[in-house]
Coordinates of C-alpha atoms in Angstrom, one line a residue:
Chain A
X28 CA 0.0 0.0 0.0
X29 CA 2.6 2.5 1.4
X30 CA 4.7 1.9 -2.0
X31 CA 1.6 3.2 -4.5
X32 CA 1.2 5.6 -2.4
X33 CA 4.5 7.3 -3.4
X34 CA 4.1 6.2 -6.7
X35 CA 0.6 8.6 -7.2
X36 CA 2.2 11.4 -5.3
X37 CA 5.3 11.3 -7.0
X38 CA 3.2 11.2 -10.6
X39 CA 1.3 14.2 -9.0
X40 CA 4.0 16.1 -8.5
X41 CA 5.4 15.3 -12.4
X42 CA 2.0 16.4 -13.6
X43 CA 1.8 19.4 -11.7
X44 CA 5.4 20.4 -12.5
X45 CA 4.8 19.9 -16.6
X46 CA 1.2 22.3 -16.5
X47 CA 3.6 25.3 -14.5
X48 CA 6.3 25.1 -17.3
X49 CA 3.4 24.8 -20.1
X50 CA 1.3 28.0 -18.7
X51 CA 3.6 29.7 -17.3
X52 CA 3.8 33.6 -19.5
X53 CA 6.7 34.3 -21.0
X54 CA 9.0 36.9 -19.6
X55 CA 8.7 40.0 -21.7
X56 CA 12.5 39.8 -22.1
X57 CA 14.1 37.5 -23.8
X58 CA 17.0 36.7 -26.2
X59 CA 15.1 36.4 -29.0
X60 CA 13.0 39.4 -28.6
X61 CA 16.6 41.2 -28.7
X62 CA 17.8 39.5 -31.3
X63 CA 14.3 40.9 -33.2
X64 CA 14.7 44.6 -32.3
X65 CA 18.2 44.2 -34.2
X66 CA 17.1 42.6 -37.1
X67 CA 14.9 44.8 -37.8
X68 CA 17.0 47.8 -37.6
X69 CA 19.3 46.0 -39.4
X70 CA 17.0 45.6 -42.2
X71 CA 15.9 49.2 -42.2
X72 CA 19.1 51.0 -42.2
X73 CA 19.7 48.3 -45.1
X74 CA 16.9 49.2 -47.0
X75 CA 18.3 53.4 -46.2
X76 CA 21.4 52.5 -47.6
X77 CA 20.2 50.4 -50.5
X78 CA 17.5 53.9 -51.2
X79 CA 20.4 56.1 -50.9
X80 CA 22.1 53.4 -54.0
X81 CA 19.6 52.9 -56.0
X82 CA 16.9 55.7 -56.0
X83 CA 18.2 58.9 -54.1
X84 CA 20.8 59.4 -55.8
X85 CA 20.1 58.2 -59.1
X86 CA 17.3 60.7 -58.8
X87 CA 19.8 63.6 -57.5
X88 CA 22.1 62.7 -60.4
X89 CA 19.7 63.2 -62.7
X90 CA 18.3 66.2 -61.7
X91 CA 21.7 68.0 -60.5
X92 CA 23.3 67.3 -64.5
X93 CA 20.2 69.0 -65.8
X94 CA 20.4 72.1 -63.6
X95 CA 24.7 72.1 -63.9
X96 CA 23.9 71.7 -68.1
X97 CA 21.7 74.1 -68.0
X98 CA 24.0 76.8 -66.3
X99 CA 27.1 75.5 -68.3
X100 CA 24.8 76.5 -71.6
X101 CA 23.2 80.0 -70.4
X102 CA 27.3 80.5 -69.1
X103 CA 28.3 80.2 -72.8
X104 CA 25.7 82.1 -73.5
X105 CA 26.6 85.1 -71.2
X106 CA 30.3 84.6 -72.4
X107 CA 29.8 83.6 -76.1
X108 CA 32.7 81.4 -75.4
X109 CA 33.1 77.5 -75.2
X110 CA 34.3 75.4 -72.6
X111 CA 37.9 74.4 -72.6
X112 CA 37.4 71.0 -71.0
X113 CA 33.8 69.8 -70.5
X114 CA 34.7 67.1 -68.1
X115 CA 36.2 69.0 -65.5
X116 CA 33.8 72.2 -65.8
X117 CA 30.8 69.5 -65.5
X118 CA 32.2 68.0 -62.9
X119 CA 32.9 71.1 -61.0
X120 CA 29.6 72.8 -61.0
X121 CA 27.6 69.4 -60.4
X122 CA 30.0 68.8 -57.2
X123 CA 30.5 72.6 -56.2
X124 CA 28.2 74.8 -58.2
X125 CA 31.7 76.7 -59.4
X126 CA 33.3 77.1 -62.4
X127 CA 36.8 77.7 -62.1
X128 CA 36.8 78.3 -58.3
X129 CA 34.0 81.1 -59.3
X130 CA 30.1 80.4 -58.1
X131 CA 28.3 79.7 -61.7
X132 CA 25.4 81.5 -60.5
X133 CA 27.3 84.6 -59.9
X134 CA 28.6 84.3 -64.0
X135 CA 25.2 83.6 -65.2
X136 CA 23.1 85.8 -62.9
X137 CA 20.6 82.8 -62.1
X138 CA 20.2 80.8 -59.1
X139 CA 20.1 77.6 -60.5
X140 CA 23.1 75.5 -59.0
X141 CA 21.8 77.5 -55.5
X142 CA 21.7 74.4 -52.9
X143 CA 21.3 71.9 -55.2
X144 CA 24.8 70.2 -55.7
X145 CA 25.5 67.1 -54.9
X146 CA 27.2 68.0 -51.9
X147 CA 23.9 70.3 -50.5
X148 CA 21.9 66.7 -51.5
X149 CA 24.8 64.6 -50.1
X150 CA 24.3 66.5 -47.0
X151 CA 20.6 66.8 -47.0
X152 CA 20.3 62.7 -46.9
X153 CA 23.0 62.8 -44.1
X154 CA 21.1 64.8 -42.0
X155 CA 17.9 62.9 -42.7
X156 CA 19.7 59.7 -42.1
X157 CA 20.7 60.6 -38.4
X158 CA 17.2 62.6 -37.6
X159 CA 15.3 59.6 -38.8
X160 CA 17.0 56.7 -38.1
X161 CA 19.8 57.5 -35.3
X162 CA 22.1 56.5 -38.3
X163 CA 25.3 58.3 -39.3
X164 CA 26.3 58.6 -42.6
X165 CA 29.2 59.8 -44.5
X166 CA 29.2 60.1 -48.0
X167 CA 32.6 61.0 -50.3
X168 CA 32.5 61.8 -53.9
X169 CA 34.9 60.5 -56.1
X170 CA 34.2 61.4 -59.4
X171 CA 31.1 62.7 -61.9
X172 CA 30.8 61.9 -65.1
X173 CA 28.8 62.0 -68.4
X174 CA 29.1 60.7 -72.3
X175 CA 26.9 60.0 -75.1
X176 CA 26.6 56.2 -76.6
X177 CA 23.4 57.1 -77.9
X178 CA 22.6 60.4 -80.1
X179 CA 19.3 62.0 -78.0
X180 CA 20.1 61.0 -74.6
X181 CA 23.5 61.6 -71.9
X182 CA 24.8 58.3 -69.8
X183 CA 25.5 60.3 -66.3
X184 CA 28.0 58.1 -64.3
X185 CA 28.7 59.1 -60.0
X186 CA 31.0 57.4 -58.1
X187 CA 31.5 57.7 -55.0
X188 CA 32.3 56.2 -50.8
X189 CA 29.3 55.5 -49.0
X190 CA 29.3 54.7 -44.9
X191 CA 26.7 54.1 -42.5
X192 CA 27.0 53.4 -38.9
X193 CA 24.4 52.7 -36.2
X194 CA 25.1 51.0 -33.0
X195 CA 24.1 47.9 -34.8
X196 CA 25.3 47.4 -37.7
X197 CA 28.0 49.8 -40.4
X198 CA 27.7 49.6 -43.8
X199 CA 30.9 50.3 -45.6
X200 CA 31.0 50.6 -49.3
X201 CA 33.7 51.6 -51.6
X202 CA 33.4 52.8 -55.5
X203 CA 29.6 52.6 -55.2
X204 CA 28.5 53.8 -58.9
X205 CA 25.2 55.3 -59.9
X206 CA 24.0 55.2 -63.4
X207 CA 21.3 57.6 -64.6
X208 CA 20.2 58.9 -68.1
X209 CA 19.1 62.4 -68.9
X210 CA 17.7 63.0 -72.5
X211 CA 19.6 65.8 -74.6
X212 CA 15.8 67.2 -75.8
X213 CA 14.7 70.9 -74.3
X214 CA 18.4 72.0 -74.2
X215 CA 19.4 74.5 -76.2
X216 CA 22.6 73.9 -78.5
X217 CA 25.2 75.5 -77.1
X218 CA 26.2 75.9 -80.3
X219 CA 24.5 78.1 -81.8
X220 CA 24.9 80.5 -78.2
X221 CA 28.8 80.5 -78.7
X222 CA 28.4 81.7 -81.9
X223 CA 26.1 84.2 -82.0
X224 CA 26.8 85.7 -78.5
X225 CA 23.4 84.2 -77.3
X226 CA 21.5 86.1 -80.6
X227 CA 20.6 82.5 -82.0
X228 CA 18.8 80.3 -79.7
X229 CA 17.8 76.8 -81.1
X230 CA 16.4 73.8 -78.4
X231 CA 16.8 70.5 -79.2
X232 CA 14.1 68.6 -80.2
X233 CA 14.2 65.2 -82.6
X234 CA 12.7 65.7 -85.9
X235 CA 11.0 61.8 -85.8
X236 CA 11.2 61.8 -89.3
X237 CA 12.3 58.1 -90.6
X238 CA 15.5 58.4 -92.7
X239 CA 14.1 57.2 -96.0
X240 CA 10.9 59.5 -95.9
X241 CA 12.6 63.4 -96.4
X242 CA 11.6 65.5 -99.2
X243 CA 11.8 69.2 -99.8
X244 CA 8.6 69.8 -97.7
X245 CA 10.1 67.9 -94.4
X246 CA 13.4 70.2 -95.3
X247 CA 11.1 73.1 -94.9
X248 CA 9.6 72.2 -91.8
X249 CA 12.9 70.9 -90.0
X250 CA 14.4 74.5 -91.0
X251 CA 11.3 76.3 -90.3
X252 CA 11.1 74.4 -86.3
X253 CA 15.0 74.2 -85.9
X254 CA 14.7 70.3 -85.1
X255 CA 17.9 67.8 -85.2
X256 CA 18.1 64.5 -86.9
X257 CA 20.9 61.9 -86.3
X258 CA 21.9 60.0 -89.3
X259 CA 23.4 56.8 -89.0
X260 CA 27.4 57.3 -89.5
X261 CA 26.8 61.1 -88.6
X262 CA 29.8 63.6 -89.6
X263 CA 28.2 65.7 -87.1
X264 CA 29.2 66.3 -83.2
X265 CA 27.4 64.9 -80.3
X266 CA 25.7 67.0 -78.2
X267 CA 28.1 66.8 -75.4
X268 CA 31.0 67.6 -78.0
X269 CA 28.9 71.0 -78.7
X270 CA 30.1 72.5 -75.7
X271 CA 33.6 72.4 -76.4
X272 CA 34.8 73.8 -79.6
X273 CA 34.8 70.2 -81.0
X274 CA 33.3 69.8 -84.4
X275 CA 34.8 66.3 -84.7
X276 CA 32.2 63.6 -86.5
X277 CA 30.6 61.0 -83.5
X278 CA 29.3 58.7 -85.3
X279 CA 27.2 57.1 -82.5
X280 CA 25.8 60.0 -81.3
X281 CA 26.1 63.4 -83.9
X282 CA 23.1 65.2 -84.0
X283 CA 22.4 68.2 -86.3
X284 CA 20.2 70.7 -87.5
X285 CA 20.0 73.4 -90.6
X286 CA 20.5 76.8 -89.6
X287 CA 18.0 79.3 -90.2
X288 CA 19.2 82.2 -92.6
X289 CA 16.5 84.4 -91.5
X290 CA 17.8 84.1 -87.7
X291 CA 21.7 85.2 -88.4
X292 CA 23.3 88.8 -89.4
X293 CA 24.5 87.9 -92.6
X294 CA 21.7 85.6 -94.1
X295 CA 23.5 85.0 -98.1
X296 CA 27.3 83.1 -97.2
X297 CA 29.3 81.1 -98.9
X298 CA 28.0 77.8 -96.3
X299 CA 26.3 74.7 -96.0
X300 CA 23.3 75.4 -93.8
X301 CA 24.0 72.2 -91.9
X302 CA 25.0 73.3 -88.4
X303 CA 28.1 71.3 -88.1
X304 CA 29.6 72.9 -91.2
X305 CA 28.5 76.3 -91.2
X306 CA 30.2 77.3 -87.7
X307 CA 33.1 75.3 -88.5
X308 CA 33.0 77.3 -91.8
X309 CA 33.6 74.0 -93.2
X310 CA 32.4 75.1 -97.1
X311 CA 33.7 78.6 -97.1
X312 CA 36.0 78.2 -99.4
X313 CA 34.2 75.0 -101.4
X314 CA 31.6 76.8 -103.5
X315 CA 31.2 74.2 -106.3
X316 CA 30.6 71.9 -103.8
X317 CA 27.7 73.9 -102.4
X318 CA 23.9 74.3 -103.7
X319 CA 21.3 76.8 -103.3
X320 CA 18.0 75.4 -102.6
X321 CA 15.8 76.7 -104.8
X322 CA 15.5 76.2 -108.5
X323 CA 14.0 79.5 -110.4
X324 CA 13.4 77.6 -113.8
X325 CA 10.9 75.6 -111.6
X326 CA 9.9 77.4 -108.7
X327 CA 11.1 74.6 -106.2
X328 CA 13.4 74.6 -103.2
X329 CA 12.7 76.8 -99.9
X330 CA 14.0 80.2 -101.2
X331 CA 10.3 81.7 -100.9
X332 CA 10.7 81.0 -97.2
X333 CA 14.8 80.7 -96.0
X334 CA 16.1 82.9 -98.9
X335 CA 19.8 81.9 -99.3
X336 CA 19.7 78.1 -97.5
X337 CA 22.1 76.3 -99.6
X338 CA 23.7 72.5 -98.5
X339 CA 26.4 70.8 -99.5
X340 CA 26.3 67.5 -101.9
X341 CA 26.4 64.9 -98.8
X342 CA 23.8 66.9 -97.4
X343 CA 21.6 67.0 -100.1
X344 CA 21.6 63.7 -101.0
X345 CA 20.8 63.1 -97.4
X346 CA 17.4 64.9 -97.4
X347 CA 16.9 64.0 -100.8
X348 CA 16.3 66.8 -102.5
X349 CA 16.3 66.4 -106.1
X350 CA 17.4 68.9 -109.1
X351 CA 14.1 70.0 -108.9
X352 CA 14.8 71.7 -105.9
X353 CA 18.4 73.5 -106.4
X354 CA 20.9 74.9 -108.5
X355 CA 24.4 75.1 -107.8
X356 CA 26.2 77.9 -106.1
X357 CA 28.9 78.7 -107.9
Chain B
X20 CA 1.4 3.0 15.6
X21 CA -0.8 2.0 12.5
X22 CA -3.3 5.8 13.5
X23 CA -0.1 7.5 13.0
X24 CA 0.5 6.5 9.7
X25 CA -2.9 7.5 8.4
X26 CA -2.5 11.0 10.0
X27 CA 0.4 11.6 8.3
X28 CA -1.1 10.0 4.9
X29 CA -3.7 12.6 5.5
X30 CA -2.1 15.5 6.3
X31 CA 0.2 15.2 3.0
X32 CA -3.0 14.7 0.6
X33 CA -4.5 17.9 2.2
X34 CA -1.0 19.6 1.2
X35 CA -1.1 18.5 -2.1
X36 CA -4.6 19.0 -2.9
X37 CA -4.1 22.7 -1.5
X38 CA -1.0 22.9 -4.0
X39 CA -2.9 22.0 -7.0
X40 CA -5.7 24.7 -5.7
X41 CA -3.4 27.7 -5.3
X42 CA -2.1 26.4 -9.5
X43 CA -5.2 26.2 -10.0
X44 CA -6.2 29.6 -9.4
X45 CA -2.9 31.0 -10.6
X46 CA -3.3 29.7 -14.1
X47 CA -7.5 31.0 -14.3
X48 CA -6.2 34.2 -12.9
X49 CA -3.4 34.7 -15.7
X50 CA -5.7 33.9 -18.6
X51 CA -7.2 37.0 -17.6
X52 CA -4.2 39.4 -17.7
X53 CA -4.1 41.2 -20.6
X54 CA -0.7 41.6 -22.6
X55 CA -0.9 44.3 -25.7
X56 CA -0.8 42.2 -28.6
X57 CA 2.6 44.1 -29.4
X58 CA 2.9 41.8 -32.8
X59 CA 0.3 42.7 -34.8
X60 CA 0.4 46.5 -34.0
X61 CA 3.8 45.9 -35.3
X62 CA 2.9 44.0 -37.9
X63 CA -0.3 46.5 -39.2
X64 CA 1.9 49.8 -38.9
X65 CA 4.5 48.1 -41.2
X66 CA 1.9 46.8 -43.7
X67 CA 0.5 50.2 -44.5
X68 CA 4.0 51.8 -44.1
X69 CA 5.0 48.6 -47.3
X70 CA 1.9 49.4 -49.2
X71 CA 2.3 53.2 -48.9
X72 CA 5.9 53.0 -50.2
X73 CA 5.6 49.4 -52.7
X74 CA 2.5 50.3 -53.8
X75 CA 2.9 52.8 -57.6
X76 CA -0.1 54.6 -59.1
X77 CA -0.2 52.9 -62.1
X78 CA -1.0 49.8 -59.8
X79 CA -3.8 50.7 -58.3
X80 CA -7.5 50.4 -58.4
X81 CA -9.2 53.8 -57.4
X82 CA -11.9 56.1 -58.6
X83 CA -10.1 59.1 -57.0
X84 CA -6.1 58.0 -56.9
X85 CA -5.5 55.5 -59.6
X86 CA -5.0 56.8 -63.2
X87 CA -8.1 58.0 -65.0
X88 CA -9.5 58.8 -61.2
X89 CA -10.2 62.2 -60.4
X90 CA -6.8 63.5 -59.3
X91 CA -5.0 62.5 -62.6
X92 CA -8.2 64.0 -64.6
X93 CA -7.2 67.5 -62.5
X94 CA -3.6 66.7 -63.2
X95 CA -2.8 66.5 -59.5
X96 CA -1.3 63.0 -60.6
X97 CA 1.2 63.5 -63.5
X98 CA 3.6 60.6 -63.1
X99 CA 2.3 56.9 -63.0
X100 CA 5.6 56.1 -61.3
X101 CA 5.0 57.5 -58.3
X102 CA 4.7 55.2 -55.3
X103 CA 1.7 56.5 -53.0
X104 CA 3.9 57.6 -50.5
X105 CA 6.4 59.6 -52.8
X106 CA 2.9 61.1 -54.2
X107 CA 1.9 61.9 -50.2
X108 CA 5.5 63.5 -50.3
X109 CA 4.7 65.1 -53.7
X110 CA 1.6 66.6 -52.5
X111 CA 3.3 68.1 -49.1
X112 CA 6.2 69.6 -51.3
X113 CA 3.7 71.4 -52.9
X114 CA 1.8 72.8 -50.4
X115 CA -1.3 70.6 -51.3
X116 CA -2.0 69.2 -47.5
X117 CA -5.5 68.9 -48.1
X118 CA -5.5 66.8 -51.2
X119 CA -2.8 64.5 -49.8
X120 CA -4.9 63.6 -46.7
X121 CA -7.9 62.9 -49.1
X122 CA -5.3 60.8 -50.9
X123 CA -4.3 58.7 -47.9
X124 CA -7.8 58.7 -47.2
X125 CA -9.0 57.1 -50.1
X126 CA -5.9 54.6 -50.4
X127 CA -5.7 53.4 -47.0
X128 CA -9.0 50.7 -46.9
X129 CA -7.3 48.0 -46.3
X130 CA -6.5 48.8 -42.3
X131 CA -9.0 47.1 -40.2
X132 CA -11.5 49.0 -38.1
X133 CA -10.1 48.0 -34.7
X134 CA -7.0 50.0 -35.5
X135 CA -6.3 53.5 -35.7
X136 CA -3.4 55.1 -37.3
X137 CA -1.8 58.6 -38.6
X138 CA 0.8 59.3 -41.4
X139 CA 3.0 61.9 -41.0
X140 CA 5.5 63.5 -43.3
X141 CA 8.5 65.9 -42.5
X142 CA 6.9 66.4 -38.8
X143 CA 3.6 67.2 -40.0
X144 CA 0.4 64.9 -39.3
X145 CA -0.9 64.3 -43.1
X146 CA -4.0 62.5 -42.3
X147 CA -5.8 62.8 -40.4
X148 CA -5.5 66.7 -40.2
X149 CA -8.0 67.4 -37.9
X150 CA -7.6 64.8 -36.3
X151 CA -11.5 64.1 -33.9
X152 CA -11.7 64.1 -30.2
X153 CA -11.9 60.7 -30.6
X154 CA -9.2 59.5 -32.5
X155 CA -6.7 61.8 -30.2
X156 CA -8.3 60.5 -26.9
X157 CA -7.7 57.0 -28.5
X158 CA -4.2 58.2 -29.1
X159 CA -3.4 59.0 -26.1
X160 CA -5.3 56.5 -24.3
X161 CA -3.7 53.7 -25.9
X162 CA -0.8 51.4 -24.2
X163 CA 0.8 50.2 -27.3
X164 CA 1.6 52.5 -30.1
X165 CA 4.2 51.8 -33.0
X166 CA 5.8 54.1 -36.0
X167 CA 7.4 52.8 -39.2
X168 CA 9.6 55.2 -40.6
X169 CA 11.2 55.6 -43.9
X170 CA 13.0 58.5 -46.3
X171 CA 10.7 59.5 -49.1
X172 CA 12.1 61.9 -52.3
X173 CA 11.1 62.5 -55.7
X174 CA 10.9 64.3 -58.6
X175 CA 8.6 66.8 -59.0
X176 CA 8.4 65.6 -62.6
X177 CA 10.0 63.5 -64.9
X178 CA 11.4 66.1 -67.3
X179 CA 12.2 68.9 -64.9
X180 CA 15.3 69.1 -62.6
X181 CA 13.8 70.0 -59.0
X182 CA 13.6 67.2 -56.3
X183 CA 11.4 67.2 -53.0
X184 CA 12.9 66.2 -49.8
X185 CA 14.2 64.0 -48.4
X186 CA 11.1 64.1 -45.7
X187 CA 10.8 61.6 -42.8
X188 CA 7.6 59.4 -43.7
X189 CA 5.8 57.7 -40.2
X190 CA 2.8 56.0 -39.9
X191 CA 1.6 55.6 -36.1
X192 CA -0.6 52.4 -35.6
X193 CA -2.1 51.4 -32.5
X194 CA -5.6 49.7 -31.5
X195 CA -9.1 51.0 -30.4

């Protein structure tokens, strides 16, 4: 009797001791719980520093070359002079706002570059970094780029150090590089600005036309709207090279239009109307190679409108316009 | 001899049976203590906090927000693109506080009706504005409430060169 007695008491006990550890509430406290907390801050300074990567400054890049290409153009346009090397001015103003050591917007009497370089943004996500998150940032820029591999828009390369610490976690990345692309369209060709000491203003804006559809009416209207049209194997610049005194060929990338004879001083000169080769004065001394476009014996060509257009051979077999439509200069 | 056994075999079956009383109670009593269910507060602040900044225009369903809705028809939505919290942003960059609580308003039907919350941006309580005697007495009644931050920016448009912020996005969450 007395050894069942134990035995019940002693299961009793067993039972007793398993429903305390089942029921018993967790402590609020635990390991885990910790080990939560810092996961999760973890992943949201990760998801900061992967927005700072990929969006912010992608977005800032973008934005910051348009405003620094904007004041680089309306500075030629104040100076009537071209940039010696566009790398370094661009470069400058999109890190700085200077050109030169000088503030751009002091040379072009606009505030455009005003708080809005990539240092002010750099700093701006700095300070919203550590008000938001706790987090502290430090950001270095190495270097700011931008080329043309395709004629109507600009490849815009930033590279650059990127840190962040917190007290759980630091994120240290080296040569971090951000790619955006800005399209060359609403600019206006710097160009025309240098050479006219700002007189001749012409924006860029794609003609659309196919290659194989021009005619003397689509000549007329891409004169008459001052719209650019890359041709595949282009003699003309890109529109980065247009900022520099560089009337080099790209064939990737040359863009061109026909300037307007009713828009310059001296409307009738020995030119081709094509943009490239009448600032480079590429035809000056190449009459016979050059033809008026009009053709009195039939009353064709654009003379009623541009009086004076004339284009050299390549060009005019480019547009297609017939013999219809010219005679030859000289 | 033998009566003193029994005693004793008494006495230590009133002990136990006391023991199982006093767990007994114990456990009833802490079924009844309430612990804030801290988890899904968490969880419902992050949700709309996801869906605010995951969630683009062109992706959603709404008479008023979505494209073709009544904002885009007044062209207070210009850019598909736009998640709904950079369009919250966009709408506080420009001043247009009253349009982006309407906004959030409209957007925000998935949170269920036991929960309240609040999106702020930059320091400044988007929706609600004005906010009811209610909904603050709620506020500050409440044991448990939780924020979800994040860093908003944008363009103001596609084409033009001028970036908003970057504003501090919160949405408090906490239940009824």
């Amino acid at each position: 009797m007395n050894k069942k007695g134990i035995f019940f008491t002693f299961i009793a006990v067993v039972l007793m001791g398993l429903f305390i550890i089942i029921y018993t509430p967790p402590a609020d406290i635990t390991l885990q719980k910790d080990t939560q907390s810092v996961r999760a801050r973890i992943s949201t300074l990760n998801n900061l520093v992967n927005d700072m990567e990929y969006s912010y400054f992608v977005a800032v890049l973008r934005a910051t070359a348009h405003k620094s290409l904007s004041s680089l153009i309306l500075y030629m346009n104040s100076t009537g002079t071209y940039l010696q090397n566009f790398d370094s001015a661009f470069a400058e103003v999109m890190v700085n706002g200077t050109l030169d050591g000088v503030q751009i917007d002091s040379m072009t009497q606009k505030k455009i570059m005003e708080n809005s370089t990539l240092s002010n943004w750099s700093s701006r996500i700095i300070d919203a970094s550590r008000d938001t998150f706790n987090a502290n940032a430090s950001i270095k820029i190495i270097d700011v780029s931008a080329r043309q591999t395709r004629p109507w828009s600009i490849d815009l390369i930033l590279i650059m150090n990127i840190e962040v610490r917190s007290n759980v976690a630091m994120w240290n990345m080296s040569n971090v590089t951000v790619f955006a692309s800005l399209p060359v369209e609403g600019f206006d060709d710097p160009h025309y600005l240098a050479n006219t000491n700002g007189l001749y203003t012409n924006n860029i804006k794609a003609s659309g036309l196919q290659f194989n559809k021009w005619n003397i009416s689509h000549v007329r209207e891409h004169v008459r709207n001052g719209t650019y049209v890359h041709w595949q194997g282009s003699q003309a610049p890109s529109f980065l090279m247009r900022f520099t005194n560089n009337m080099a060929n790209s064939s990737c990338c040359g863009i061109e239009s026909l300037v307007n004879p009713n828009k310059i001083s001296s409307p009738d000169r020995i030119e081709s109307y094509a943009d490239y080769a009448f600032w480079n004065h590429t035809y000056s001394s190449q009459c016979p190679l050059l033809y008026n476009i009009t053709n009195p014996s039939t009353g064709g060509g654009i003379w009623d409108e541009f009086r004076y257009f004339k284009l050299d051979i390549d060009s005019v077999i480019k547009y297609n316009i017939t013999s219809y439509d010219l005679v030859q200069t000289c | 001899m033998h009566l003193k056994k029994k005693a004793y075999f008494f006495m230590l079956d009133a002990t136990l049976a006391l023991f199982v009383l006093v767990i007994g109670v114990f456990l009833v009593l802490s079924l009844y203590v309430k612990v804030p269910q801290s988890a899904q507060v968490d969880f419902l602040s992050k949700d709309i906090m996801n869906f605010f900044s995951d969630t683009k225009i062109k992706d959603l369903d709404n008479r008023y927000a979505g494209i073709g809705g009544d904002l885009w028809k007044n062209g207070s939505i210009t850019d598909p693109e736009n998640t709904l919290l950079q369009q919250v942003g966009e709408f506080y960059a420009n001043s247009q506080l009253d349009t982006a609580e309407k906004f959030v308003q409209n957007v925000s039907d998935i949170v269920p009706k036991q929960y309240r919350y609040e999106v702020w941006i930059d320091n400044t309580r988007i929706y609600p504005r004005d906010a009811p005697q209610d909904h603050v007495k709620s506020r500050s009644n409440t044991e448990l409430l939780l924020t979800s931050k994040k860093l908003i920016f944008g363009l103001n448009n596609r084409t033009a060169s001028s970036i908003w912020g970057p504003y501090k996005a919160e949405v408090f969450a906490w239940e009824k």
